[in-house]
XYZ file of C-alpha atoms in Angstrom:
750
model
C -0.353 -7.602 -60.275
C 0.084 -5.684 -57.063
C 2.225 -6.868 -54.219
C 1.189 -6.815 -50.583
C 3.416 -4.474 -48.579
C 5.558 -6.148 -45.957
C 4.423 -5.495 -42.402
C 6.947 -3.397 -40.445
C 6.964 -6.016 -37.706
C 8.379 -8.574 -40.136
C 11.337 -6.390 -41.136
C 14.704 -8.074 -40.717
C 16.920 -6.834 -37.920
C 20.105 -5.153 -39.139
C 22.051 -7.033 -36.436
C 20.849 -10.629 -36.608
C 18.588 -11.764 -39.420
C 17.556 -14.875 -37.467
C 15.387 -12.722 -35.160
C 12.561 -11.200 -37.175
C 9.732 -11.028 -34.627
C 9.401 -10.028 -30.936
C 8.439 -13.587 -30.021
C 11.947 -14.664 -31.057
C 13.645 -12.382 -28.548
C 15.669 -14.613 -26.243
C 14.984 -14.652 -22.480
C 16.733 -17.631 -20.955
C 15.156 -17.377 -17.507
C 11.576 -17.972 -16.367
C 10.904 -14.426 -15.212
C 7.301 -14.718 -14.029
C 7.973 -16.418 -10.647
C 11.142 -14.339 -10.311
C 9.087 -11.122 -10.590
C 6.955 -12.241 -7.638
C 10.046 -12.967 -5.525
C 11.554 -9.659 -6.651
C 8.420 -7.752 -5.562
C 8.403 -9.592 -2.232
C 11.819 -8.347 -1.158
C 11.141 -4.858 -2.528
C 8.094 -4.791 -0.238
C 10.257 -5.994 2.655
C 12.735 -3.194 2.062
C 9.890 -0.663 1.638
C 8.684 -1.636 5.118
C 12.081 -0.772 6.641
C 12.660 2.922 5.930
C 15.537 2.966 8.428
C 17.655 1.245 5.744
C 17.377 4.334 3.572
C 18.902 6.791 6.023
C 22.185 8.126 4.626
C 24.316 6.630 7.401
C 22.537 3.288 6.996
C 23.066 3.287 3.242
C 26.741 4.069 3.580
C 27.281 1.328 6.152
C 25.368 -1.200 4.041
C 27.601 -0.283 1.079
C 30.674 -0.845 3.267
C 29.322 -4.286 4.270
C 28.485 -5.087 0.650
C 31.897 -4.279 -0.783
C 34.088 -5.388 2.110
C 32.243 -8.535 3.187
C 29.522 -9.722 0.816
C 31.255 -9.521 -2.546
C 34.396 -11.416 -1.368
C 32.115 -13.896 0.425
C 30.086 -14.378 -2.762
C 33.220 -14.780 -4.884
C 34.369 -17.570 -2.549
C 31.020 -19.370 -2.168
C 29.280 -18.448 -5.420
C 28.644 -22.099 -6.266
C 26.479 -22.451 -3.127
C 22.893 -21.307 -2.740
C 23.370 -18.269 -0.496
C 21.615 -14.931 -0.081
C 22.621 -11.732 1.725
C 20.768 -9.914 4.533
C 18.244 -7.302 3.430
C 20.451 -4.217 3.819
C 23.183 -5.722 1.650
C 20.676 -7.175 -0.795
C 19.372 -3.740 -1.717
C 22.888 -2.427 -2.360
C 23.535 -5.433 -4.587
C 20.132 -4.964 -6.239
C 20.923 -1.314 -7.074
C 24.355 -2.250 -8.394
C 22.982 -4.968 -10.733
C 20.420 -2.521 -12.147
C 23.375 -0.739 -13.745
C 24.466 -3.877 -15.652
C 27.444 -2.401 -17.491
C 28.777 -0.729 -14.333
C 28.207 -3.931 -12.295
C 30.059 -6.025 -14.847
C 32.933 -3.529 -15.002
C 33.305 -3.391 -11.201
C 33.118 -7.187 -10.822
C 35.605 -7.905 -13.595
C 38.067 -5.368 -12.208
C 37.804 -6.723 -8.649
C 37.162 -10.454 -9.213
C 37.974 -11.016 -12.900
C 34.445 -12.238 -13.597
C 30.815 -11.145 -13.219
C 29.516 -12.462 -9.890
C 26.267 -14.406 -10.320
C 22.825 -13.935 -8.817
C 19.387 -15.377 -9.298
C 16.126 -14.186 -7.813
C 14.358 -16.718 -5.585
C 12.307 -16.742 -2.364
C 14.099 -15.517 0.744
C 13.129 -18.509 2.842
C 14.008 -18.883 6.507
C 16.025 -22.006 5.711
C 18.066 -20.220 3.048
C 18.739 -17.250 5.307
C 19.793 -19.533 8.155
C 22.203 -21.448 5.923
C 23.703 -18.218 4.576
C 24.097 -16.809 8.084
C 25.897 -19.949 9.283
C 28.430 -19.713 6.456
C 28.804 -15.967 7.048
C 29.444 -16.414 10.786
C 31.968 -19.150 10.106
C 33.768 -16.941 7.612
C 33.876 -13.720 9.626
C 34.024 -15.218 13.126
C 31.412 -12.788 14.499
C 33.500 -9.727 13.601
C 30.618 -8.625 11.380
C 27.072 -9.777 12.243
C 24.926 -11.105 9.414
C 21.825 -9.118 10.405
C 21.893 -5.564 11.783
C 19.163 -3.480 13.409
C 19.482 -0.047 11.822
C 16.504 1.321 13.759
C 18.340 1.256 17.084
C 22.023 1.505 16.206
C 23.938 4.070 14.192
C 26.817 2.176 12.677
C 30.250 3.827 12.438
C 32.023 3.111 9.168
C 35.715 2.318 9.693
C 38.244 3.935 7.363
C 38.305 2.160 4.016
C 38.770 3.121 0.373
C 36.012 1.976 -1.948
C 37.105 0.429 -5.225
C 33.612 0.397 -6.718
C 33.251 3.192 -9.235
C 29.455 3.194 -9.460
C 27.709 5.707 -7.124
C 25.800 3.162 -5.056
C 24.323 5.469 -2.412
C 22.522 7.644 -4.956
C 21.418 4.538 -6.875
C 19.816 3.122 -3.726
C 17.848 6.335 -3.241
C 16.543 6.181 -6.796
C 15.629 2.515 -6.631
C 13.828 2.923 -3.298
C 11.149 4.917 -5.140
C 10.558 2.201 -7.725
C 8.535 -0.205 -5.555
C 5.654 2.235 -5.111
C 5.142 2.357 -8.890
C 4.609 -1.428 -9.045
C 3.080 -2.041 -5.607
C -0.568 -2.502 -6.636
C -1.925 -6.041 -6.733
C -2.222 -6.423 -10.498
C 1.577 -6.539 -10.774
C 1.337 -9.983 -9.152
C -1.476 -11.230 -11.385
C -0.555 -14.141 -13.671
C -2.274 -12.868 -16.826
C -0.969 -9.334 -16.336
C 2.601 -10.623 -15.974
C 2.272 -12.899 -19.004
C 1.344 -9.891 -21.111
C 4.082 -7.766 -19.485
C 6.734 -10.310 -20.537
C 5.380 -10.267 -24.126
C 5.530 -6.468 -24.119
C 9.093 -6.625 -22.763
C 10.100 -8.741 -25.748
C 8.452 -6.189 -28.051
C 10.372 -3.487 -26.181
C 13.710 -5.237 -26.824
C 12.776 -5.828 -30.458
C 11.941 -2.135 -30.851
C 15.453 -1.358 -29.605
C 16.911 -3.819 -32.139
C 15.327 -1.919 -34.990
C 16.150 1.493 -33.500
C 19.625 1.171 -31.949
C 20.006 4.936 -31.432
C 16.651 5.311 -29.662
C 16.729 5.969 -25.905
C 13.855 3.595 -25.128
C 11.532 4.458 -22.240
C 9.347 1.620 -20.908
C 6.016 1.647 -19.129
C 6.121 0.178 -15.622
C 4.752 -3.258 -16.553
C 7.710 -3.591 -18.937
C 10.089 -2.026 -16.434
C 9.444 -4.600 -13.678
C 10.251 -7.372 -16.178
C 13.385 -5.529 -17.326
C 14.559 -5.018 -13.748
C 14.013 -8.675 -12.898
C 15.918 -9.800 -15.989
C 18.919 -7.692 -14.935
C 18.949 -9.386 -11.519
C 20.286 -12.480 -13.305
C 23.528 -10.716 -14.393
C 25.082 -13.561 -16.377
C 21.795 -14.496 -18.044
C 20.956 -10.872 -18.871
C 24.379 -10.258 -20.385
C 24.180 -13.411 -22.532
C 20.596 -12.742 -23.646
C 21.236 -9.127 -24.581
C 24.293 -9.972 -26.649
C 22.149 -12.528 -28.473
C 19.314 -10.060 -28.969
C 21.216 -6.809 -29.541
C 24.895 -7.786 -29.806
C 25.544 -5.587 -26.790
C 24.341 -5.246 -23.185
C 21.399 -2.853 -23.006
C 22.303 -0.291 -20.377
C 19.642 0.600 -17.817
C 19.946 4.318 -17.081
C 17.932 5.217 -13.993
C 19.742 8.525 -13.478
C 17.441 10.271 -15.973
C 14.458 11.285 -13.849
C 13.589 14.816 -14.983
C 10.004 14.579 -16.305
C 9.610 18.226 -17.262
C 8.686 19.257 -20.802
C 11.521 18.987 -23.355
C 13.666 16.954 -20.967
C 15.499 13.881 -22.238
C 13.029 11.595 -20.483
C 10.006 13.458 -21.826
C 11.146 13.664 -25.460
C 12.454 10.071 -25.462
C 9.199 8.858 -23.928
C 7.241 10.560 -26.711
C 9.533 9.128 -29.389
C 9.329 5.612 -27.916
C 5.531 5.754 -27.978
C 5.566 6.985 -31.560
C 7.967 4.281 -32.740
C 6.011 1.610 -30.857
C 2.751 2.571 -32.547
C 4.465 2.804 -35.910
C 5.904 -0.702 -35.521
C 3.109 -2.572 -33.741
C -0.025 -0.570 -34.485
C -1.071 -0.326 -30.825
C -0.395 1.986 -27.910
C 2.622 1.652 -25.639
C 0.793 3.200 -22.635
C -1.243 0.524 -20.900
C -3.940 0.645 -18.248
C -2.422 0.306 -14.803
C 1.167 0.680 -15.995
C 1.858 4.385 -15.746
C 3.779 6.715 -13.452
C 2.248 6.937 -9.957
C 4.516 9.547 -8.422
C 6.095 9.170 -5.002
C 4.575 7.489 -2.002
C 3.054 9.458 0.869
C 4.806 7.081 3.278
C 6.623 9.064 5.990
C 5.627 12.312 4.223
C 2.211 12.657 5.856
C 1.717 13.077 9.589
C -0.304 10.783 11.825
C -2.461 11.277 14.901
C -1.351 9.597 18.110
C -4.010 10.970 20.489
C -7.630 11.042 19.341
C -9.151 12.600 22.452
C -9.742 15.831 20.499
C -12.534 13.971 18.728
C -14.510 14.112 21.972
C -15.539 17.508 20.602
C -17.574 15.606 18.049
C -19.737 13.558 20.382
C -23.111 14.361 21.871
C -24.725 11.695 23.984
C -28.441 11.070 24.171
C -29.257 10.010 27.724
C -32.355 7.873 28.213
C -34.211 7.744 31.548
C -36.731 4.919 31.864
C -39.113 3.614 34.490
C -39.631 -0.078 33.777
C -42.146 -2.609 34.990
C -41.173 -6.048 36.227
C -40.958 -7.662 32.792
C -39.464 -4.887 30.703
C -35.894 -4.714 29.479
C -33.944 -1.558 28.901
C -34.170 -0.477 25.298
C -32.677 2.291 23.249
C -33.668 4.713 20.510
C -35.274 2.202 18.164
C -37.273 0.556 20.904
C -39.563 3.457 21.686
C -41.857 2.692 18.752
C -41.848 -1.091 19.123
C -41.982 -1.798 22.832
C -44.410 0.279 24.868
C -43.827 -1.770 27.991
C -41.031 0.666 28.759
C -42.906 3.615 30.184
C -40.613 6.611 30.146
C -42.224 9.494 31.968
C -39.565 11.997 31.030
C -39.707 13.876 27.737
C -38.396 17.143 26.374
C -41.752 18.920 26.407
C -44.451 19.495 28.972
C -47.704 17.715 28.362
C -51.276 18.346 29.375
C -51.762 17.532 33.095
C -53.528 14.243 33.556
C -52.472 12.871 30.201
C -50.710 9.540 30.067
C -46.938 9.840 29.920
C -45.628 9.329 26.403
C -43.189 6.495 25.645
C -40.568 9.105 24.763
C -37.095 8.124 25.868
C -34.857 10.998 24.824
C -34.205 13.038 27.893
C -30.973 14.992 27.794
C -27.825 15.386 25.785
C -24.299 16.015 26.980
C -21.804 17.757 24.751
C -18.400 16.483 25.832
C -16.509 19.566 24.730
C -17.662 21.655 27.667
C -19.745 19.176 29.699
C -22.823 21.242 28.925
C -26.310 19.790 29.431
C -28.407 20.740 26.445
C -31.804 19.809 27.791
C -33.767 18.609 30.720
C -37.011 16.801 30.306
C -40.338 16.610 32.053
C -43.695 14.938 31.732
C -46.873 16.201 33.217
C -45.808 15.064 36.635
C -42.088 14.595 36.995
C -39.065 16.525 35.889
C -35.544 15.113 35.843
C -32.303 16.842 35.170
C -28.602 16.175 35.571
C -26.090 18.274 37.372
C -22.437 17.885 36.410
C -19.156 19.193 37.700
C -18.218 21.173 34.573
C -14.534 21.037 35.408
C -14.443 17.267 35.087
C -17.368 15.355 33.689
C -16.046 12.076 34.996
C -15.864 13.361 38.575
C -19.568 13.874 39.238
C -22.851 13.519 37.420
C -26.077 13.579 39.428
C -29.580 12.724 38.244
C -32.263 14.728 40.063
C -35.885 13.624 39.934
C -38.410 16.296 40.866
C -42.193 16.438 41.165
C -44.029 19.066 39.225
C -46.840 21.046 40.891
C -48.875 24.170 40.253
C -50.094 25.591 36.973
C -48.441 27.740 34.377
C -46.999 30.282 34.907
C -46.705 29.315 38.592
C -45.173 25.836 38.079
C -42.725 24.652 40.657
C -40.869 21.424 41.396
C -40.118 19.659 44.638
C -37.217 17.254 44.894
C -38.006 13.552 45.018
C -34.722 11.670 44.633
C -31.127 12.158 43.631
C -28.888 9.524 42.063
C -25.150 9.987 41.589
C -23.664 8.456 38.447
C -20.463 6.598 39.283
C -17.289 8.039 37.755
C -16.198 4.618 36.525
C -19.356 4.507 34.406
C -18.471 7.770 32.688
C -14.802 6.991 32.143
C -15.275 4.622 29.167
C -17.368 7.289 27.443
C -14.848 10.087 27.712
C -11.724 8.064 26.953
C -11.022 6.469 23.598
C -9.670 3.044 24.447
C -11.978 0.127 23.688
C -15.532 -0.037 22.300
C -18.100 0.343 25.054
C -20.206 -2.770 25.609
C -23.879 -2.255 26.235
C -25.876 -3.903 28.942
C -27.555 -6.195 26.446
C -26.052 -8.680 24.018
C -22.331 -9.137 23.670
C -22.405 -7.320 20.341
C -24.779 -4.673 21.628
C -22.459 -1.815 20.687
C -23.417 -2.419 17.074
C -27.139 -2.053 17.776
C -28.707 1.389 17.817
C -31.199 0.140 20.411
C -28.655 -1.166 22.897
C -28.047 0.930 25.991
C -24.862 1.312 27.953
C -26.006 1.504 31.579
C -25.118 4.562 33.593
C -27.590 3.566 36.295
C -29.761 0.474 36.714
C -31.397 -0.076 40.087
C -34.709 -1.290 41.554
C -37.324 1.173 42.818
C -38.185 0.600 46.458
C -41.880 0.477 47.410
C -41.286 3.335 49.828
C -39.793 5.518 47.103
C -41.701 8.698 46.150
C -41.374 7.527 42.558
C -43.349 4.399 43.367
C -46.321 6.497 44.523
C -46.347 8.544 41.333
C -45.603 5.668 38.912
C -47.118 2.629 40.696
C -46.074 0.085 38.050
C -42.467 1.198 38.020
C -40.144 -1.460 39.438
C -36.794 -0.317 38.092
C -35.029 2.934 37.185
C -32.639 2.719 34.228
C -30.422 5.477 32.860
C -28.334 4.785 29.803
C -26.796 5.979 26.558
C -27.151 4.089 23.265
C -23.869 2.280 22.731
C -23.694 3.454 19.135
C -23.626 7.061 20.391
C -20.639 6.265 22.569
C -18.880 4.204 19.919
C -19.285 6.652 17.046
C -17.794 10.102 16.546
C -19.466 12.432 14.098
C -18.315 15.550 12.263
C -19.774 17.774 9.576
C -18.330 18.872 6.276
C -18.745 22.605 5.668
C -17.982 23.722 2.115
C -16.938 27.187 0.977
C -16.739 28.831 -2.439
C -14.070 27.866 -4.943
C -11.463 30.276 -6.236
C -9.023 30.336 -9.129
C -5.566 29.678 -7.678
C -2.130 29.571 -9.284
C 0.037 26.905 -7.673
C 3.384 28.037 -6.367
C 6.670 26.316 -5.600
C 5.150 24.664 -2.535
C 2.389 22.899 -4.476
C 3.603 19.478 -3.320
C 3.141 20.578 0.272
C -0.342 21.838 -0.560
C -1.536 18.853 -2.569
C 0.335 16.183 -0.673
C 1.042 14.198 -3.797
C 3.413 14.252 -6.751
C 1.596 12.135 -9.288
C 1.685 14.903 -11.883
C 4.493 16.635 -13.693
C 5.640 20.049 -12.549
C 2.552 21.994 -11.466
C 4.250 25.244 -10.571
C 2.367 28.215 -12.069
C -0.542 25.964 -13.087
C -4.012 27.468 -12.558
C -6.494 25.328 -10.622
C -9.851 25.634 -8.894
C -9.442 25.300 -5.164
C -11.344 25.648 -1.889
C -10.426 25.089 1.749
C -13.406 23.391 3.376
C -13.765 22.718 7.107
C -14.445 19.664 9.233
C -16.246 20.769 12.410
C -17.920 19.083 15.379
C -21.408 18.273 14.172
C -23.206 20.373 16.802
C -20.807 23.297 17.052
C -19.338 26.105 14.975
C -15.890 25.666 16.495
C -13.267 24.388 16.692
C -12.055 23.490 13.212
C -10.860 19.927 13.576
C -9.491 19.535 10.085
C -9.345 21.316 6.744
C -10.157 19.602 3.475
C -8.389 21.291 0.588
C -10.191 20.376 -2.623
C -8.130 21.081 -5.733
C -9.548 20.565 -9.229
C -6.917 20.166 -11.958
C -8.624 19.576 -15.281
C -10.676 16.479 -14.469
C -8.726 15.431 -11.398
C -10.130 15.917 -7.897
C -7.585 16.039 -5.070
C -8.795 16.146 -1.458
C -6.118 16.782 1.172
C -6.869 16.578 4.891
C -4.686 19.127 6.673
C -4.336 20.982 9.938
C -1.706 23.625 10.677
C 0.003 22.818 7.359
C 0.420 19.139 8.302
C -1.124 16.577 5.951
C -2.872 13.590 7.514
C -4.542 11.984 4.513
C -5.411 12.590 0.888
C -7.892 11.224 -1.598
C -7.694 11.722 -5.346
C -9.140 10.483 -8.616
C -7.777 7.311 -10.159
C -8.156 6.550 -13.835
C -7.062 4.172 -16.587
C -3.382 4.960 -16.079
C -3.319 3.560 -12.540
C -5.599 0.506 -12.661
C -5.877 -2.247 -15.294
C -8.986 -3.159 -17.242
C -10.872 -6.244 -15.999
C -9.858 -8.179 -19.135
C -6.160 -7.499 -18.541
C -5.988 -9.691 -15.435
C -7.002 -13.251 -14.590
C -10.686 -14.102 -14.866
C -10.817 -14.893 -11.153
C -8.216 -12.521 -9.693
C -7.079 -12.260 -6.110
C -8.828 -9.608 -3.983
C -5.649 -7.559 -4.056
C -6.160 -6.983 -7.797
C -8.312 -3.869 -8.232
C -9.433 -3.173 -11.797
C -11.220 -0.238 -13.396
C -13.533 -0.035 -16.389
C -13.412 3.713 -17.191
C -16.587 3.491 -19.282
C -18.757 2.605 -16.284
C -16.702 2.959 -13.095
C -14.980 5.630 -11.042
C -12.238 5.174 -8.468
C -10.541 7.187 -5.734
C -7.374 6.325 -3.845
C -6.814 7.271 -0.194
C -3.274 7.776 1.093
C -1.842 8.267 4.576
C 1.509 8.185 6.374
C 1.892 4.474 5.601
C 1.442 4.942 1.846
C -1.624 3.727 -0.027
C -4.439 3.198 2.486
C -7.276 2.102 0.223
C -9.099 2.369 -3.090
C -12.821 2.976 -3.360
C -14.555 2.033 -6.601
C -18.179 2.542 -7.637
C -20.234 2.283 -10.814
C -21.582 5.348 -12.570
C -25.097 3.868 -12.596
C -25.034 3.390 -8.823
C -28.109 5.564 -8.247
C -30.188 4.828 -11.330
C -29.839 1.033 -11.347
C -30.817 0.857 -7.680
C -34.183 2.464 -8.477
C -35.264 -0.401 -10.702
C -37.676 -2.902 -9.206
C -35.413 -5.775 -10.210
C -32.356 -4.233 -8.553
C -30.310 -6.637 -6.450
C -28.409 -5.880 -3.273
C -25.280 -5.312 -5.373
C -26.911 -2.194 -6.829
C -26.940 -0.648 -3.357
C -23.282 -1.157 -2.585
C -19.752 -0.534 -3.734
C -16.343 -1.527 -2.404
C -13.534 0.010 -0.414
C -10.346 -2.021 -0.836
C -8.206 -1.560 2.279
C -4.457 -2.261 2.013
C -3.142 -4.331 4.903
C 0.430 -4.173 6.306
C 1.123 -7.720 5.057
C 0.408 -6.681 1.478
C -3.039 -8.254 1.325
C -6.211 -6.325 0.499
C -9.395 -6.429 2.562
C -12.675 -5.589 0.868
C -14.996 -3.369 2.911
C -18.549 -3.175 1.573
C -20.048 0.326 1.501
C -23.860 0.537 1.368
C -26.221 3.177 0.084
C -29.589 3.344 1.792
C -32.630 5.584 2.010
C -34.237 6.111 5.390
C -37.400 8.179 4.920
C -35.905 11.284 3.282
C -32.370 10.567 4.454
C -29.691 9.477 2.038
C -27.123 7.395 3.910
C -23.800 5.987 2.761
C -21.599 3.852 4.951
C -19.932 0.645 6.012
C -19.469 -1.014 9.367
C -16.668 1.490 10.057
C -17.882 4.849 8.759
C -21.024 6.613 7.580
C -22.153 9.679 5.658
C -25.510 11.425 5.930
C -25.755 13.248 2.637
C -28.678 15.462 3.750
C -26.539 17.136 6.405
C -23.056 16.362 5.048
C -22.111 14.717 8.320
C -19.427 12.034 8.524
C -19.270 9.489 11.324
C -16.555 7.015 12.273
C -16.911 4.037 14.586
C -14.780 4.001 17.676
C -13.179 0.695 16.647
C -11.950 2.444 13.467
C -10.733 5.579 15.218
C -7.096 4.990 14.266
C -8.226 5.465 10.659
C -10.537 8.408 11.326
C -8.488 10.909 9.291
C -8.589 8.566 6.307
C -12.335 7.926 6.610
C -13.091 11.634 7.040
C -11.013 12.529 3.981
C -12.715 9.780 1.968
C -16.101 10.922 3.273
C -15.456 14.489 2.099
C -14.498 13.206 -1.364
C -17.600 11.003 -1.603
C -19.845 13.854 -0.472
C -18.502 16.114 -3.206
C -18.577 13.488 -5.946
C -21.916 11.883 -5.050
C -23.616 15.223 -4.514
C -22.499 16.258 -7.995
C -23.609 12.963 -9.550
C -26.952 13.042 -7.774
C -27.630 16.616 -8.853
C -26.626 15.714 -12.361
C -28.990 12.736 -12.519
C -32.005 13.897 -10.534
C -31.650 17.621 -10.072
C -31.035 20.531 -12.383
C -28.564 19.894 -15.155
C -26.150 22.567 -14.005
C -22.469 22.819 -14.712
C -20.344 22.172 -11.668
C -16.656 22.125 -11.001
C -16.928 18.581 -9.727
C -18.183 17.096 -13.002
C -15.918 15.801 -15.709
C -16.508 17.217 -19.172
C -13.812 15.678 -21.357
C -14.497 12.196 -22.703
C -11.271 11.915 -24.682
C -8.728 9.221 -23.925
C -5.481 10.905 -22.998
C -2.423 9.042 -24.174
C -0.134 10.143 -21.400
C 0.711 9.190 -17.859
C -0.928 12.127 -16.166
C -3.835 11.235 -13.947
C -6.927 12.389 -15.793
C -10.560 11.656 -15.162
C -11.817 10.225 -18.433
C -15.367 9.875 -17.176
C -17.898 11.946 -19.097
C -21.133 13.371 -17.863
C -24.058 11.092 -17.163
C -26.951 12.167 -19.356
C -30.204 10.825 -17.938
C -33.731 12.147 -17.978
C -34.462 11.572 -14.314
C -36.468 14.397 -12.763
C -37.352 13.109 -9.295
C -35.729 14.785 -6.341
C -34.718 12.994 -3.176
C -38.197 13.347 -1.677
C -39.698 11.638 -4.687
C -37.528 8.561 -4.386
C -39.055 5.336 -3.222
C -37.136 3.151 -0.830
C -36.769 -0.118 -2.702
C -34.368 -1.685 -0.224
C -36.080 -4.823 0.978
C -33.262 -6.542 2.827
C -31.769 -5.236 6.051
C -28.201 -3.973 5.656
C -25.526 -4.211 8.328
C -25.696 -1.298 10.741
C -23.739 1.663 9.354
C -21.569 3.739 11.618
C -24.202 6.456 11.733
C -25.580 8.702 14.395
C -28.816 10.663 14.160
C -28.079 14.364 13.856
């Protein structure tokens, strides 16, 4: 008779035989709501970087030791909370539980209590009243560190733990757990179970320096913020207080953190038979907040605009229309076109007359019909000062054509000012939302034609002269993405400055593929508005938007390590919870000077599924999840559309024309133009590669992933393999199957 081997998980603990399974690990506090409250005040502190300045930290430590701790020792039985600056000092102190206990017992002969709960206005007001009564206004409860540099009076600290350095270390922690899934109920339930398994692993391996993943770490941190409870629970579980050592941060090969991390993973798998690394729970690096630069004045983007000016002679019943109207409403008889026509022929309903390039106030064209020519004259020193429309009559025959002046109309400066200054969206002369309609004109001139006018004799039915620019031209800036060849580059000591992100281990002396592409005004060769550095590290794409060595935005690949699987969160999660199925989806994250700006996620069958006759609207769209200052996430739908032979991608705020690699941004979204341009460059590169892979030649490209293995580490790696389809049609062979009208993209015809 053979005996069944005992499962390792059922082995008796050498310390306490009554605990023989992770589920029996004792946690005396309900940590799930406490984690949410914990994250809330970490976010509050993250939004106040002035607290982290060295002088601010030192003064907060002085307030903590000299005022808060004695105040807490006196009123500990009451429900009181400290102001935010002091709270973070206290928070950092408690996350060294043995040091906190030692300092408290030496100073107050007991461990001072805390419990994590919401920082309500009522609770803060009550605490402030007691504080003011105690200290008689000699020390204010709240301080504004952004406007005042506090002077620390002479005092000798009796706290032995290095609080200032601890605050610096803990300030980086929030970014690792800032994504929405760390607030999801199902995700947290599983994190607490994994935390118990983590403690049980330590029970069976008392000499092991255990290294948690971040889902476990947020639970561990929260547990420590109940000092008395944590101490009691750990003595029950381990017969000693488990020390939390956050001073070990060197992630290089063969470091203590690296080797212990590897050993913890090995022991975990050996004990539980599953992997310790978990989707969405890995190292994210440091935030880009306050590391990137930001643009305060966007007038340089005037270089990117070119306005199509429409001149129309209208009858009594016609309304002014724009670019789309010329093929649907022939009542608008526009006698001015870019080309001469046969004398005697009827004027064509062509509206495009001239284009102004704002960079040098140059007029690109003047138009004429068989009878009338019109052109504009501008003061090139200041476009807003003077713009004159001249209407002239054509006479003679080629090559002896000549023109005699009929009328001149000066365009008012106040009409040109909204065009050349980025303040508010320009309203058209039509509907209130006309700026979103390609056919809506912004009036430069709109006046009746007098019966005695020379124009009236030549165009008898003309009753009104209208000059205007489509509002979408005014409200959209457009640039082009110009790619160059890639080179093999070895990263140097300044690789963080180059890449703008630190989500990987030490990359010094690592070989990568890299190119420095340009963002230029769509109609000009110069100037270079922005550089897009595209770095390819294994299967990771990093796009960094730079100018003069300053970084304005970045966009890089996200994978399993950063986002959870759909089945790891609630079945109906909040919008702030972004998931990723690596088998069928890809994701990119965009960062700016505020930190994470947004995540874009799309399916790998985005192009092929949309070609099926049964395809729904969802097959023509994907999502951009925009992070809001209040911590919420706003979903921005991005559409893919085919217009004749044009392949367009865009939302209500930005657009990409893949045929020309041009990127446009709506004027209302101008404050986020660097982010949209960087994202646009990344989508151009990735979608162009995917499209070529599916429909074009099956060629190897640097932008395609080739490794389908699942990497068991916390490096960002693109685990998406190549798409192998037999499609052979090129873009011209594609049929437009979009039947429903999409919202107007932020596009401009180029």
